[in-house]
Amino acid sequence: MGDWMAVVFALLGSAVAMTMIVGIRYLLASGAFALATRWRHPGLYAGLDAQIGREIRWSLASAAIYGVPAGIIAWGWDNRGWTLIYRDWGAYPLWYVPLSVLAFLFAHDSWFYWTHRLMHRPYWFRLAHAVHHASRPPTAWAAMAFHPIEALTGAVVIPVLVFVIPIHWAALAVVLTVMTVMGVTNHVGWEIFPRFIWQGPLGAGLITASHHQRHHEEYRCNYGLYFRFWDRLCGTDRGVGRFRSAAPERRAPDGGGMPADAGIDRGDAGQLA
């Protein structure tokens, strides 16, 4: 009985610790890019204080939803050998390390695309996804501003993949870093990457803020996270959007201010059954 109690307390401690790590990571990353926005584009977030406060509250709630399963699995990996995460660089060929990163990112992107499409169906949009789209325009603080239901769909991806795809812990750290940086920068309201990337050959396949901006403008397109593969395949890619300076008509009231059916996908190309 004592051993089981020790395990339970260890799991709880790990879950709490990971929740704090996810929350602090969010605050540091979003805060850094919010400061960069203030420097590069002064006044872009003017008048959005109430919205930003709401984004931070939803995001910190999401941090717990992401942190609890991650903390439990991290404890199991370190103490019970759970997952296919490995420490020994010699366990797999070195060429497999970047391949595993790409495999994780593509699998995550695929899951995100289809769950994101689902979230734009009428029932799920009104129930959950409207929380994220209440940020008009989105800011650097909106990256994790999800309803708990939507946060749960995102929180399960990496915990599942570590049981399916072998990956070195350092490669997993790269995946998590890419997730964090792209999640924040896709919502900052300006393009951080040089033009030759997002308008060049790389931009034809990769998603940056310019591409995701159009999703937040038009709602029914550009559903991907890292890659444009599924958007192109399913006919939902409408290219890049345009960034505009903050103006009164763009600022949402605290309740969001969007039409009731603004983000609803009623069944265009790539329709979900």
PDB file of N, CA and C in Angstrom, residues 112-162:
ATOM      1  N   PHE A 112      -3.569  17.840 -36.169  1.00  0.00           N
ATOM      2  CA  PHE A 112      -4.063  19.205 -35.978  1.00  0.00           C
ATOM      3  C   PHE A 112      -4.989  19.615 -37.122  1.00  0.00           C
ATOM      4  N   TYR A 113      -4.584  19.314 -38.345  1.00  0.00           N
ATOM      5  CA  TYR A 113      -5.416  19.723 -39.490  1.00  0.00           C
ATOM      6  C   TYR A 113      -6.822  19.161 -39.368  1.00  0.00           C
ATOM      7  N   TRP A 114      -6.936  17.864 -39.126  1.00  0.00           N
ATOM      8  CA  TRP A 114      -8.264  17.236 -39.132  1.00  0.00           C
ATOM      9  C   TRP A 114      -9.077  17.570 -37.889  1.00  0.00           C
ATOM     10  N   THR A 115      -8.425  17.703 -36.740  1.00  0.00           N
ATOM     11  CA  THR A 115      -9.191  18.138 -35.562  1.00  0.00           C
ATOM     12  C   THR A 115      -9.575  19.605 -35.690  1.00  0.00           C
ATOM     13  N   HIS A 116      -8.716  20.391 -36.322  1.00  0.00           N
ATOM     14  CA  HIS A 116      -9.029  21.797 -36.553  1.00  0.00           C
ATOM     15  C   HIS A 116     -10.222  21.927 -37.502  1.00  0.00           C
ATOM     16  N   ARG A 117     -10.244  21.111 -38.552  1.00  0.00           N
ATOM     17  CA  ARG A 117     -11.410  21.099 -39.442  1.00  0.00           C
ATOM     18  C   ARG A 117     -12.671  20.730 -38.667  1.00  0.00           C
ATOM     19  N   LEU A 118     -12.534  19.745 -37.791  1.00  0.00           N
ATOM     20  CA  LEU A 118     -13.675  19.336 -36.977  1.00  0.00           C
ATOM     21  C   LEU A 118     -14.143  20.492 -36.104  1.00  0.00           C
ATOM     22  N   MET A 119     -13.207  21.238 -35.536  1.00  0.00           N
ATOM     23  CA  MET A 119     -13.561  22.353 -34.661  1.00  0.00           C
ATOM     24  C   MET A 119     -14.290  23.469 -35.401  1.00  0.00           C
ATOM     25  N   HIS A 120     -14.234  23.455 -36.721  1.00  0.00           N
ATOM     26  CA  HIS A 120     -14.962  24.464 -37.493  1.00  0.00           C
ATOM     27  C   HIS A 120     -16.315  23.951 -37.988  1.00  0.00           C
ATOM     28  N   ARG A 121     -16.703  22.764 -37.579  1.00  0.00           N
ATOM     29  CA  ARG A 121     -18.078  22.321 -37.813  1.00  0.00           C
ATOM     30  C   ARG A 121     -18.979  23.039 -36.809  1.00  0.00           C
ATOM     31  N   PRO A 122     -20.237  23.279 -37.159  1.00  0.00           N
ATOM     32  CA  PRO A 122     -21.093  24.152 -36.338  1.00  0.00           C
ATOM     33  C   PRO A 122     -21.118  23.817 -34.852  1.00  0.00           C
ATOM     34  N   TYR A 123     -21.349  22.543 -34.522  1.00  0.00           N
ATOM     35  CA  TYR A 123     -21.486  22.175 -33.108  1.00  0.00           C
ATOM     36  C   TYR A 123     -20.195  22.441 -32.347  1.00  0.00           C
ATOM     37  N   TRP A 124     -19.060  21.982 -32.887  1.00  0.00           N
ATOM     38  CA  TRP A 124     -17.798  22.078 -32.169  1.00  0.00           C
ATOM     39  C   TRP A 124     -17.275  23.507 -32.134  1.00  0.00           C
ATOM     40  N   PHE A 125     -17.572  24.275 -33.190  1.00  0.00           N
ATOM     41  CA  PHE A 125     -17.125  25.664 -33.168  1.00  0.00           C
ATOM     42  C   PHE A 125     -17.806  26.430 -32.050  1.00  0.00           C
ATOM     43  N   ARG A 126     -19.126  26.305 -31.969  1.00  0.00           N
ATOM     44  CA  ARG A 126     -19.861  27.039 -30.939  1.00  0.00           C
ATOM     45  C   ARG A 126     -19.507  26.534 -29.538  1.00  0.00           C
ATOM     46  N   LEU A 127     -19.268  25.227 -29.425  1.00  0.00           N
ATOM     47  CA  LEU A 127     -18.981  24.648 -28.116  1.00  0.00           C
ATOM     48  C   LEU A 127     -17.592  25.008 -27.614  1.00  0.00           C
ATOM     49  N   ALA A 128     -16.600  25.006 -28.512  1.00  0.00           N
ATOM     50  CA  ALA A 128     -15.218  25.111 -28.046  1.00  0.00           C
ATOM     51  C   ALA A 128     -14.354  26.088 -28.832  1.00  0.00           C
ATOM     52  N   HIS A 129     -14.317  25.971 -30.149  1.00  0.00           N
ATOM     53  CA  HIS A 129     -13.304  26.689 -30.923  1.00  0.00           C
ATOM     54  C   HIS A 129     -13.543  28.190 -30.976  1.00  0.00           C
ATOM     55  N   ALA A 130     -14.775  28.625 -30.720  1.00  0.00           N
ATOM     56  CA  ALA A 130     -15.059  30.068 -30.716  1.00  0.00           C
ATOM     57  C   ALA A 130     -14.205  30.799 -29.690  1.00  0.00           C
ATOM     58  N   VAL A 131     -13.776  30.109 -28.643  1.00  0.00           N
ATOM     59  CA  VAL A 131     -12.910  30.728 -27.634  1.00  0.00           C
ATOM     60  C   VAL A 131     -11.631  31.239 -28.289  1.00  0.00           C
ATOM     61  N   HIS A 132     -11.031  30.416 -29.127  1.00  0.00           N
ATOM     62  CA  HIS A 132      -9.781  30.816 -29.779  1.00  0.00           C
ATOM     63  C   HIS A 132     -10.015  31.945 -30.773  1.00  0.00           C
ATOM     64  N   HIS A 133     -11.101  31.864 -31.527  1.00  0.00           N
ATOM     65  CA  HIS A 133     -11.361  32.878 -32.548  1.00  0.00           C
ATOM     66  C   HIS A 133     -11.963  34.155 -31.966  1.00  0.00           C
ATOM     67  N   ALA A 134     -12.220  34.177 -30.669  1.00  0.00           N
ATOM     68  CA  ALA A 134     -12.650  35.423 -30.048  1.00  0.00           C
ATOM     69  C   ALA A 134     -11.525  36.441 -30.021  1.00  0.00           C
ATOM     70  N   SER A 135     -10.304  35.990 -30.272  1.00  0.00           N
ATOM     71  CA  SER A 135      -9.163  36.900 -30.353  1.00  0.00           C
ATOM     72  C   SER A 135      -9.124  37.513 -31.747  1.00  0.00           C
ATOM     73  N   ARG A 136      -9.572  38.737 -31.832  1.00  0.00           N
ATOM     74  CA  ARG A 136      -9.642  39.433 -33.109  1.00  0.00           C
ATOM     75  C   ARG A 136      -9.088  40.843 -32.984  1.00  0.00           C
ATOM     76  N   PRO A 137      -7.841  41.038 -33.412  1.00  0.00           N
ATOM     77  CA  PRO A 137      -6.931  40.069 -34.020  1.00  0.00           C
ATOM     78  C   PRO A 137      -6.215  39.247 -32.953  1.00  0.00           C
ATOM     79  N   PRO A 138      -5.681  38.077 -33.305  1.00  0.00           N
ATOM     80  CA  PRO A 138      -4.912  37.309 -32.328  1.00  0.00           C
ATOM     81  C   PRO A 138      -3.621  38.038 -31.989  1.00  0.00           C
ATOM     82  N   THR A 139      -3.106  37.746 -30.819  1.00  0.00           N
ATOM     83  CA  THR A 139      -1.840  38.341 -30.381  1.00  0.00           C
ATOM     84  C   THR A 139      -0.875  37.220 -29.996  1.00  0.00           C
ATOM     85  N   ALA A 140       0.325  37.614 -29.606  1.00  0.00           N
ATOM     86  CA  ALA A 140       1.330  36.630 -29.189  1.00  0.00           C
ATOM     87  C   ALA A 140       0.870  35.818 -27.991  1.00  0.00           C
ATOM     88  N   TRP A 141      -0.132  36.324 -27.259  1.00  0.00           N
ATOM     89  CA  TRP A 141      -0.619  35.626 -26.072  1.00  0.00           C
ATOM     90  C   TRP A 141      -1.699  34.600 -26.401  1.00  0.00           C
ATOM     91  N   ALA A 142      -2.117  34.500 -27.676  1.00  0.00           N
ATOM     92  CA  ALA A 142      -3.263  33.659 -28.047  1.00  0.00           C
ATOM     93  C   ALA A 142      -2.891  32.227 -28.404  1.00  0.00           C
ATOM     94  N   ALA A 143      -1.602  31.899 -28.386  1.00  0.00           N
ATOM     95  CA  ALA A 143      -1.156  30.601 -28.892  1.00  0.00           C
ATOM     96  C   ALA A 143      -1.836  29.416 -28.216  1.00  0.00           C
ATOM     97  N   MET A 144      -2.096  29.514 -26.903  1.00  0.00           N
ATOM     98  CA  MET A 144      -2.710  28.409 -26.169  1.00  0.00           C
ATOM     99  C   MET A 144      -4.083  28.779 -25.619  1.00  0.00           C
ATOM    100  N   ALA A 145      -4.680  29.820 -26.181  1.00  0.00           N
ATOM    101  CA  ALA A 145      -5.988  30.271 -25.699  1.00  0.00           C
ATOM    102  C   ALA A 145      -7.082  29.380 -26.263  1.00  0.00           C
ATOM    103  N   PHE A 146      -7.293  28.242 -25.624  1.00  0.00           N
ATOM    104  CA  PHE A 146      -8.250  27.232 -26.081  1.00  0.00           C
ATOM    105  C   PHE A 146      -9.273  26.925 -24.992  1.00  0.00           C
ATOM    106  N   HIS A 147     -10.455  26.561 -25.440  1.00  0.00           N
ATOM    107  CA  HIS A 147     -11.428  25.939 -24.543  1.00  0.00           C
ATOM    108  C   HIS A 147     -10.835  24.605 -24.072  1.00  0.00           C
ATOM    109  N   PRO A 148     -11.136  24.149 -22.861  1.00  0.00           N
ATOM    110  CA  PRO A 148     -10.558  22.890 -22.378  1.00  0.00           C
ATOM    111  C   PRO A 148     -10.784  21.702 -23.312  1.00  0.00           C
ATOM    112  N   ILE A 149     -11.913  21.655 -23.995  1.00  0.00           N
ATOM    113  CA  ILE A 149     -12.160  20.546 -24.923  1.00  0.00           C
ATOM    114  C   ILE A 149     -11.138  20.571 -26.049  1.00  0.00           C
ATOM    115  N   GLU A 150     -10.915  21.747 -26.609  1.00  0.00           N
ATOM    116  CA  GLU A 150      -9.932  21.854 -27.690  1.00  0.00           C
ATOM    117  C   GLU A 150      -8.527  21.617 -27.176  1.00  0.00           C
ATOM    118  N   ALA A 151      -8.224  22.125 -25.991  1.00  0.00           N
ATOM    119  CA  ALA A 151      -6.902  21.894 -25.410  1.00  0.00           C
ATOM    120  C   ALA A 151      -6.635  20.405 -25.242  1.00  0.00           C
ATOM    121  N   LEU A 152      -7.660  19.663 -24.868  1.00  0.00           N
ATOM    122  CA  LEU A 152      -7.497  18.220 -24.691  1.00  0.00           C
ATOM    123  C   LEU A 152      -7.140  17.527 -26.003  1.00  0.00           C
ATOM    124  N   THR A 153      -7.739  17.981 -27.116  1.00  0.00           N
ATOM    125  CA  THR A 153      -7.414  17.358 -28.415  1.00  0.00           C
ATOM    126  C   THR A 153      -5.964  17.605 -28.787  1.00  0.00           C
ATOM    127  N   GLY A 154      -5.408  18.728 -28.348  1.00  0.00           N
ATOM    128  CA  GLY A 154      -4.005  18.997 -28.634  1.00  0.00           C
ATOM    129  C   GLY A 154      -3.064  18.340 -27.657  1.00  0.00           C
ATOM    130  N   ALA A 155      -3.520  18.163 -26.425  1.00  0.00           N
ATOM    131  CA  ALA A 155      -2.650  17.643 -25.372  1.00  0.00           C
ATOM    132  C   ALA A 155      -2.340  16.162 -25.527  1.00  0.00           C
ATOM    133  N   VAL A 156      -3.155  15.428 -26.266  1.00  0.00           N
ATOM    134  CA  VAL A 156      -2.962  13.977 -26.360  1.00  0.00           C
ATOM    135  C   VAL A 156      -1.944  13.582 -27.419  1.00  0.00           C
ATOM    136  N   VAL A 157      -1.592  14.494 -28.322  1.00  0.00           N
ATOM    137  CA  VAL A 157      -0.817  14.109 -29.501  1.00  0.00           C
ATOM    138  C   VAL A 157       0.571  13.593 -29.135  1.00  0.00           C
ATOM    139  N   ILE A 158       1.383  14.420 -28.508  1.00  0.00           N
ATOM    140  CA  ILE A 158       2.753  14.012 -28.196  1.00  0.00           C
ATOM    141  C   ILE A 158       2.777  12.824 -27.227  1.00  0.00           C
ATOM    142  N   PRO A 159       1.941  12.801 -26.169  1.00  0.00           N
ATOM    143  CA  PRO A 159       1.921  11.623 -25.299  1.00  0.00           C
ATOM    144  C   PRO A 159       1.614  10.318 -26.040  1.00  0.00           C
ATOM    145  N   VAL A 160       0.810  10.381 -27.079  1.00  0.00           N
ATOM    146  CA  VAL A 160       0.538   9.174 -27.857  1.00  0.00           C
ATOM    147  C   VAL A 160       1.720   8.836 -28.764  1.00  0.00           C
ATOM    148  N   LEU A 161       2.277   9.854 -29.420  1.00  0.00           N
ATOM    149  CA  LEU A 161       3.352   9.609 -30.386  1.00  0.00           C
ATOM    150  C   LEU A 161       4.595   9.012 -29.733  1.00  0.00           C
ATOM    151  N   VAL A 162       4.894   9.364 -28.469  1.00  0.00           N
ATOM    152  CA  VAL A 162       6.102   8.824 -27.842  1.00  0.00           C
ATOM    153  C   VAL A 162       5.977   7.325 -27.564  1.00  0.00           C
TER     154      VAL A 162
END
